[in-house]
Coordinates of C-alpha atoms in Angstrom, one line a residue:
X1 CA 2.0 -35.9 -10.3
X2 CA 4.4 -38.5 -11.8
X3 CA 6.6 -38.4 -8.7
X4 CA 3.6 -39.4 -6.5
X5 CA 2.8 -42.3 -8.8
X6 CA 6.4 -43.6 -8.6
X7 CA 6.3 -43.2 -4.8
X8 CA 3.1 -45.2 -4.6
X9 CA 4.5 -48.0 -6.7
X10 CA 7.7 -48.1 -4.6
X11 CA 5.7 -48.3 -1.4
X12 CA 3.5 -51.0 -2.9
X13 CA 6.5 -53.1 -4.1
X14 CA 8.0 -53.0 -0.7
X15 CA 5.0 -54.8 0.8
X16 CA 5.4 -58.6 0.6
X17 CA 2.8 -61.3 0.6
X18 CA 1.9 -63.1 3.8
X19 CA 3.1 -66.5 2.5
X20 CA 6.8 -65.6 3.3
X21 CA 7.6 -65.6 -0.4
X22 CA 9.8 -63.0 -2.0
X23 CA 7.1 -62.0 -4.6
X24 CA 5.5 -58.6 -4.2
X25 CA 1.9 -58.3 -3.3
X26 CA -0.6 -58.2 -6.2
X27 CA -2.1 -54.8 -7.0
X28 CA -5.8 -54.7 -7.4
X29 CA -8.2 -51.8 -7.7
X30 CA -9.8 -52.5 -4.4
X31 CA -6.4 -52.6 -2.6
X32 CA -5.3 -49.3 -4.2
X33 CA -8.5 -47.6 -3.0
X34 CA -8.0 -49.0 0.5
X35 CA -4.5 -47.7 0.7
X36 CA -5.1 -44.4 -1.0
X37 CA -5.2 -42.4 2.2
X38 CA -1.9 -43.8 3.4
X39 CA 0.0 -42.8 0.3
X40 CA -1.7 -39.5 -0.6
X41 CA -0.4 -36.1 0.5
X42 CA -2.3 -34.2 3.3
X43 CA -5.5 -32.9 1.7
X44 CA -5.1 -29.4 3.3
X45 CA -1.7 -29.0 1.5
X46 CA -3.5 -29.1 -1.8
X47 CA -6.0 -26.4 -0.9
X48 CA -5.3 -22.9 -2.4
X49 CA -5.5 -19.8 -0.4
X50 CA -8.9 -18.8 -2.0
X51 CA -10.4 -22.2 -1.4
X52 CA -9.2 -22.1 2.2
X53 CA -10.8 -18.6 2.6
X54 CA -14.1 -19.9 1.3
X55 CA -13.9 -22.9 3.6
X56 CA -13.5 -20.6 6.6
X57 CA -16.1 -18.0 5.9
X58 CA -18.8 -20.5 4.8
X59 CA -18.7 -21.9 8.4
X60 CA -20.1 -25.3 9.4
X61 CA -21.7 -26.1 6.1
X62 CA -23.7 -29.3 5.7
X63 CA -23.1 -30.7 9.2
X64 CA -26.2 -29.4 11.0
X65 CA -27.5 -32.9 11.8
X66 CA -24.0 -34.5 12.2
X67 CA -22.6 -36.0 15.5
X68 CA -20.2 -34.2 17.7
X69 CA -17.1 -35.8 16.3
X70 CA -18.0 -34.7 12.8
X71 CA -18.6 -31.1 14.0
X72 CA -15.3 -31.1 15.9
X73 CA -13.4 -32.4 12.9
X74 CA -15.0 -29.7 10.8
X75 CA -13.8 -27.1 13.3
X76 CA -10.2 -28.3 13.2
X77 CA -10.3 -28.5 9.4
X78 CA -11.3 -24.9 9.2
X79 CA -8.6 -24.0 11.7
X80 CA -6.0 -25.9 9.6
X81 CA -7.2 -24.0 6.5
X82 CA -6.1 -20.7 8.1
X83 CA -2.5 -22.0 8.1
X84 CA -2.6 -22.4 4.3
X85 CA -1.2 -18.9 4.3
X86 CA -1.4 -17.4 7.7
X87 CA 0.2 -14.2 6.6
X88 CA -2.6 -13.3 4.2
X89 CA -5.6 -15.4 5.4
X90 CA -6.7 -12.8 7.9
X91 CA -6.9 -10.1 5.2
X92 CA -8.7 -12.5 2.9
X93 CA -11.4 -13.3 5.5
X94 CA -11.8 -9.7 6.5
X95 CA -12.3 -8.7 2.8
X96 CA -14.9 -11.4 2.1
X97 CA -16.8 -12.5 5.3
X98 CA -19.6 -10.0 5.0
X99 CA -20.4 -11.1 1.5
X100 CA -21.7 -14.4 2.9
X101 CA -24.4 -12.5 4.9
X102 CA -25.8 -10.6 1.9
X103 CA -27.9 -13.4 0.4
X104 CA -29.2 -14.3 3.9
X105 CA -30.2 -10.8 4.7
X106 CA -31.9 -10.3 1.4
X107 CA -33.9 -13.5 1.8
X108 CA -34.9 -12.5 5.3
X109 CA -35.9 -9.0 4.3
X110 CA -38.1 -10.4 1.5
X111 CA -40.0 -12.4 4.0
X112 CA -40.6 -9.3 6.1
X113 CA -39.7 -10.8 9.5
X114 CA -38.1 -8.1 11.7
X115 CA -36.9 -10.6 14.3
X116 CA -34.9 -12.6 11.7
X117 CA -33.4 -9.4 10.3
X118 CA -32.3 -8.4 13.8
X119 CA -30.8 -11.8 14.4
X120 CA -28.7 -11.5 11.2
X121 CA -27.5 -8.0 12.3
X122 CA -26.5 -9.4 15.7
X123 CA -24.5 -12.1 14.0
X124 CA -22.8 -9.4 11.9
X125 CA -21.8 -7.5 15.0
X126 CA -20.4 -10.7 16.5
X127 CA -18.4 -11.5 13.3
X128 CA -17.1 -7.9 13.3
X129 CA -16.0 -8.1 16.9
X130 CA -14.2 -11.4 16.2
X131 CA -12.3 -9.7 13.3
X132 CA -11.4 -6.8 15.6
X133 CA -10.1 -9.2 18.2
X134 CA -8.1 -10.9 15.4
X135 CA -6.5 -7.6 14.5
X136 CA -5.4 -7.2 18.2
X137 CA -4.0 -10.7 18.2
X138 CA -2.3 -10.2 14.8
X139 CA -0.6 -7.0 16.2
X140 CA 0.8 -9.1 19.1
X141 CA 2.2 -11.7 16.7
X142 CA 3.6 -9.2 14.1
X143 CA 4.4 -6.3 16.4
X144 CA 7.4 -5.6 18.6
X145 CA 6.5 -8.4 21.0
X146 CA 6.7 -11.1 18.3
X147 CA 4.4 -13.3 20.5
X148 CA 4.0 -16.2 18.0
X149 CA 2.1 -18.3 20.7
X150 CA -0.9 -16.2 19.8
X151 CA -1.0 -17.5 16.2
X152 CA -3.4 -20.5 17.0
X153 CA -5.7 -18.0 18.8
X154 CA -5.8 -15.7 15.7
X155 CA -6.7 -18.8 13.6
X156 CA -9.7 -19.6 15.8
X157 CA -10.8 -16.0 15.8
X158 CA -10.9 -16.1 12.0
X159 CA -12.9 -19.3 12.2
X160 CA -15.2 -17.6 14.8
X161 CA -15.8 -14.7 12.4
X162 CA -16.8 -17.1 9.6
X163 CA -19.0 -19.1 12.0
X164 CA -21.0 -16.0 13.0
X165 CA -21.2 -14.7 9.4
X166 CA -22.4 -18.0 7.9
X167 CA -24.7 -19.0 10.8
X168 CA -25.1 -22.2 12.6
X169 CA -26.1 -24.1 9.5
X170 CA -23.4 -22.6 7.3
X171 CA -23.6 -20.1 4.5
X172 CA -22.8 -19.6 0.8
X173 CA -20.3 -17.2 -0.8
X174 CA -21.6 -16.0 -4.2
X175 CA -18.8 -16.0 -6.7
X176 CA -15.1 -16.4 -6.1
X177 CA -13.3 -14.9 -3.0
X178 CA -11.7 -11.6 -3.9
X179 CA -8.1 -10.8 -3.2
X180 CA -7.5 -8.6 -0.2
X181 CA -7.8 -5.0 -1.4
X182 CA -5.9 -3.6 1.7
X183 CA -2.6 -4.4 0.1
X184 CA -3.2 -2.0 -2.8
X185 CA -4.7 0.6 -0.6
X186 CA -1.8 0.5 1.7
X187 CA 0.6 1.0 -1.2
X188 CA -1.3 4.0 -2.4
X189 CA -1.3 5.4 1.2
X190 CA 2.5 5.0 1.4
X191 CA 2.9 6.9 -1.9
X192 CA 0.7 9.8 -0.8
X193 CA 2.4 10.0 2.6
X194 CA 5.8 10.3 0.8
X195 CA 4.5 13.0 -1.5
X196 CA 3.0 14.9 1.4
X197 CA 6.3 14.8 3.3
X198 CA 8.1 16.1 0.1
X199 CA 5.6 19.0 -0.1
X200 CA 6.1 19.8 3.5
X201 CA 9.9 19.7 3.1
X202 CA 9.7 22.3 0.3
X203 CA 7.3 24.6 2.1
X204 CA 8.8 24.4 5.6
X205 CA 10.5 27.8 5.1
X206 CA 7.3 29.6 4.4
X207 CA 4.5 27.8 6.4
X208 CA 4.4 26.5 10.0
X209 CA 2.1 23.5 9.8
X210 CA 2.4 19.8 10.4
X211 CA 1.4 17.2 7.8
X212 CA -2.2 17.1 8.9
X213 CA -2.7 20.9 8.7
X214 CA -0.8 20.9 5.4
X215 CA -3.1 18.2 3.9
X216 CA -6.3 19.6 5.2
X217 CA -5.6 23.4 5.0
X218 CA -2.9 24.4 2.6
X219 CA -3.0 21.9 -0.2
X220 CA -6.7 22.2 -1.1
X221 CA -6.5 26.0 -1.1
X222 CA -3.2 26.1 -3.1
X223 CA -4.5 23.6 -5.6
X224 CA -7.7 25.6 -6.2
X225 CA -5.8 28.8 -6.6
X226 CA -3.2 27.4 -9.0
X227 CA -5.9 25.8 -11.2
X228 CA -7.8 29.1 -11.2
X229 CA -4.8 30.9 -12.6
X230 CA -3.8 28.2 -15.1
X231 CA -7.3 27.8 -16.5
X232 CA -8.2 31.5 -16.6
X233 CA -10.6 32.3 -19.5
X234 CA -8.3 35.0 -20.7
X235 CA -5.3 32.7 -20.8
X236 CA -3.0 31.2 -18.3
X237 CA -1.5 33.7 -15.9
X238 CA 2.0 32.3 -16.0
X239 CA 3.8 35.1 -14.2
X240 CA 1.4 35.0 -11.2
X241 CA 1.7 31.3 -11.0
X242 CA 5.5 31.4 -10.9
X243 CA 5.5 34.2 -8.3
X244 CA 3.2 32.2 -6.1
X245 CA 5.3 29.1 -6.5
X246 CA 8.4 31.0 -5.5
X247 CA 6.5 32.5 -2.5
X248 CA 5.8 29.0 -1.2
X249 CA 9.0 27.3 -2.3
X250 CA 7.3 25.0 -4.8
X251 CA 8.7 23.7 -8.1
X252 CA 7.0 22.6 -11.3
X253 CA 6.7 18.9 -10.3
X254 CA 5.0 19.9 -7.0
X255 CA 2.3 21.7 -9.0
X256 CA 1.7 19.5 -12.0
X257 CA 2.5 16.0 -10.6
X258 CA 1.8 16.0 -6.8
X259 CA -1.2 18.2 -6.1
X260 CA -3.6 16.0 -8.2
X261 CA -2.7 13.1 -5.9
X262 CA -4.6 14.7 -3.0
X263 CA -7.8 15.4 -4.9
X264 CA -10.9 13.5 -3.6
X265 CA -13.4 14.8 -6.1
X266 CA -13.1 12.7 -9.3
X267 CA -15.2 15.1 -11.3
X268 CA -13.1 18.2 -10.4
X269 CA -10.7 19.8 -12.8
X270 CA -7.1 18.5 -12.7
X271 CA -3.7 19.8 -13.8
X272 CA -3.6 16.8 -16.2
X273 CA -6.5 18.5 -18.1
X274 CA -4.4 21.5 -19.0
X275 CA -3.4 21.3 -22.7
X276 CA 0.2 20.5 -23.7
X277 CA 0.7 23.9 -25.3
X278 CA 0.0 25.8 -22.1
X279 CA 2.2 23.4 -20.1
X280 CA 5.1 23.9 -22.7
X281 CA 4.7 27.7 -22.5
X282 CA 4.7 27.6 -18.7
X283 CA 7.8 25.4 -18.7
X284 CA 9.7 27.7 -21.0
X285 CA 8.9 30.7 -18.9
X286 CA 9.7 28.9 -15.7
X287 CA 13.1 27.8 -16.9
X288 CA 14.2 31.3 -17.9
X289 CA 15.0 32.3 -14.4
X290 CA 16.2 30.9 -11.1
X291 CA 13.8 30.2 -8.3
X292 CA 14.0 30.0 -4.5
X293 CA 13.0 26.4 -4.5
X294 CA 16.2 25.5 -6.4
X295 CA 18.3 27.5 -3.9
X296 CA 16.6 25.8 -1.0
X297 CA 17.4 22.3 -2.5
X298 CA 21.1 23.2 -2.7
X299 CA 21.1 24.7 0.8
X300 CA 19.4 21.6 2.3
X301 CA 22.1 19.4 0.8
X302 CA 19.6 17.4 -1.4
X303 CA 21.7 17.9 -4.5
X304 CA 25.0 16.1 -4.6
X305 CA 26.3 18.0 -7.6
X306 CA 29.4 20.1 -6.7
X307 CA 29.7 23.6 -8.1
X308 CA 33.3 24.4 -9.1
X309 CA 34.5 27.9 -8.3
X310 CA 35.4 30.2 -11.3
X311 CA 38.5 32.1 -12.0
X312 CA 37.3 35.1 -10.0
X313 CA 37.5 33.0 -6.8
X314 CA 33.7 32.7 -6.4
X315 CA 32.8 30.6 -3.5
X316 CA 30.5 27.5 -3.5
X317 CA 27.2 27.4 -1.7
X318 CA 28.1 25.8 1.6
X319 CA 26.3 23.1 3.4
X320 CA 24.8 24.6 6.6
X321 CA 25.2 21.2 8.3
X322 CA 29.0 21.0 7.4
X323 CA 31.4 20.9 10.4
X324 CA 34.2 23.5 10.4
X325 CA 37.0 21.3 11.5
X326 CA 39.8 23.9 10.9
X327 CA 38.0 26.6 12.8
X328 CA 38.2 29.0 9.8
X329 CA 34.5 29.8 9.8
X330 CA 33.0 32.3 12.2
X331 CA 31.0 31.4 15.3
X332 CA 27.4 30.5 14.7
X333 CA 24.5 30.6 17.0
X334 CA 23.8 27.0 18.2
X335 CA 20.1 27.8 18.8
X336 CA 19.5 28.8 15.1
X337 CA 18.8 25.4 13.5
X338 CA 17.1 26.7 10.4
X339 CA 18.3 28.9 7.5
X340 CA 17.3 32.5 7.8
X341 CA 15.9 34.5 4.9
X342 CA 19.1 36.4 4.3
X343 CA 21.1 33.2 3.6
X344 CA 18.4 32.0 1.2
X345 CA 18.3 35.3 -0.6
X346 CA 22.1 35.3 -0.9
X347 CA 22.2 31.8 -2.3
X348 CA 19.4 32.7 -4.7
X349 CA 21.3 35.7 -6.0
X350 CA 24.4 33.7 -6.6
X351 CA 22.6 31.0 -8.6
X352 CA 20.8 33.7 -10.6
X353 CA 24.1 35.4 -11.4
X354 CA 25.8 32.1 -12.5
X355 CA 22.9 31.2 -14.7
X356 CA 22.8 34.6 -16.4
X357 CA 26.4 34.3 -17.6
X358 CA 26.6 32.6 -21.0
X359 CA 29.8 31.7 -22.8
X360 CA 30.1 33.2 -26.3
X361 CA 31.0 30.8 -29.0
X362 CA 34.6 31.1 -30.3
X363 CA 34.7 32.4 -33.8
X364 CA 37.4 32.5 -36.4
X365 CA 39.2 35.8 -36.8
X366 CA 39.0 37.4 -40.1
X367 CA 42.2 38.3 -41.8

């Protein structure tokens, strides 16, 4: 770092000799080594997050026969390593601390000593309990209480987990510390939760189930039935699939894009395995008519597109949540918060009638 070199030279030039002369002190190699600690940056600031994680989970390494001051300095050094990135260090330690115990357990198991194997398992329990307590403390820091006074305690709990995992003489982490996989898993969880809520929003007029029942009961059964109809050996039963989709208020994206996200069997058949010709034929047949799922989207106010009334004075599909400020509309039952089947069917017929009308191209009159 050229800036650090210039800073060192400036600090050295400001030091005068002891003989009260104005000449700067001579710079020798020995003097530079002696003053290196006073002009260097803090060592912990140059440690990366991965190196700090290794330092924590390898425990008190190499200080088994050291004095108490050295052991105490090692403890504080590992605690300072937590603050290299205290927002992610807990996840890093949680993802990697058990990997330190794998070589120890394998060596102990090869010796065939049950007592040593039990001791390692007990240390594993202690390390796991320390990480559980860390999660409680982290929730107090990041949660609604925002109790940041607990942050030093969470740092020591991470150090405690590394101490139990590595053992009293320290351990060794094979390879490089891996990045916390919880972040990617949490992103996938958020995506699947959003898709599940969308499916529930589309099906709430036809099924009475919460998200848990929808995920565990309805989605696996519907997915299996739709795949059975689309992959029939006699050809895809498009009409039956469309009728079943209309029955549950599902659209094309719900079937071909969302249902595969909830499949836990990687070897099972998927909608993505259906050939493109079958999908194209299904899409053409599906687009020929209007469907209840489209009417429900308009009724629920999802679509912002306004439908202009024609010359015959045809009325638009009204928003059920709109407020009748002029008092023109009739009285409605306040206890009825959901659309009834008659309103849905009426909106469906209106959309089907509008879509069936096609404008004839204007041709030139023959003389």
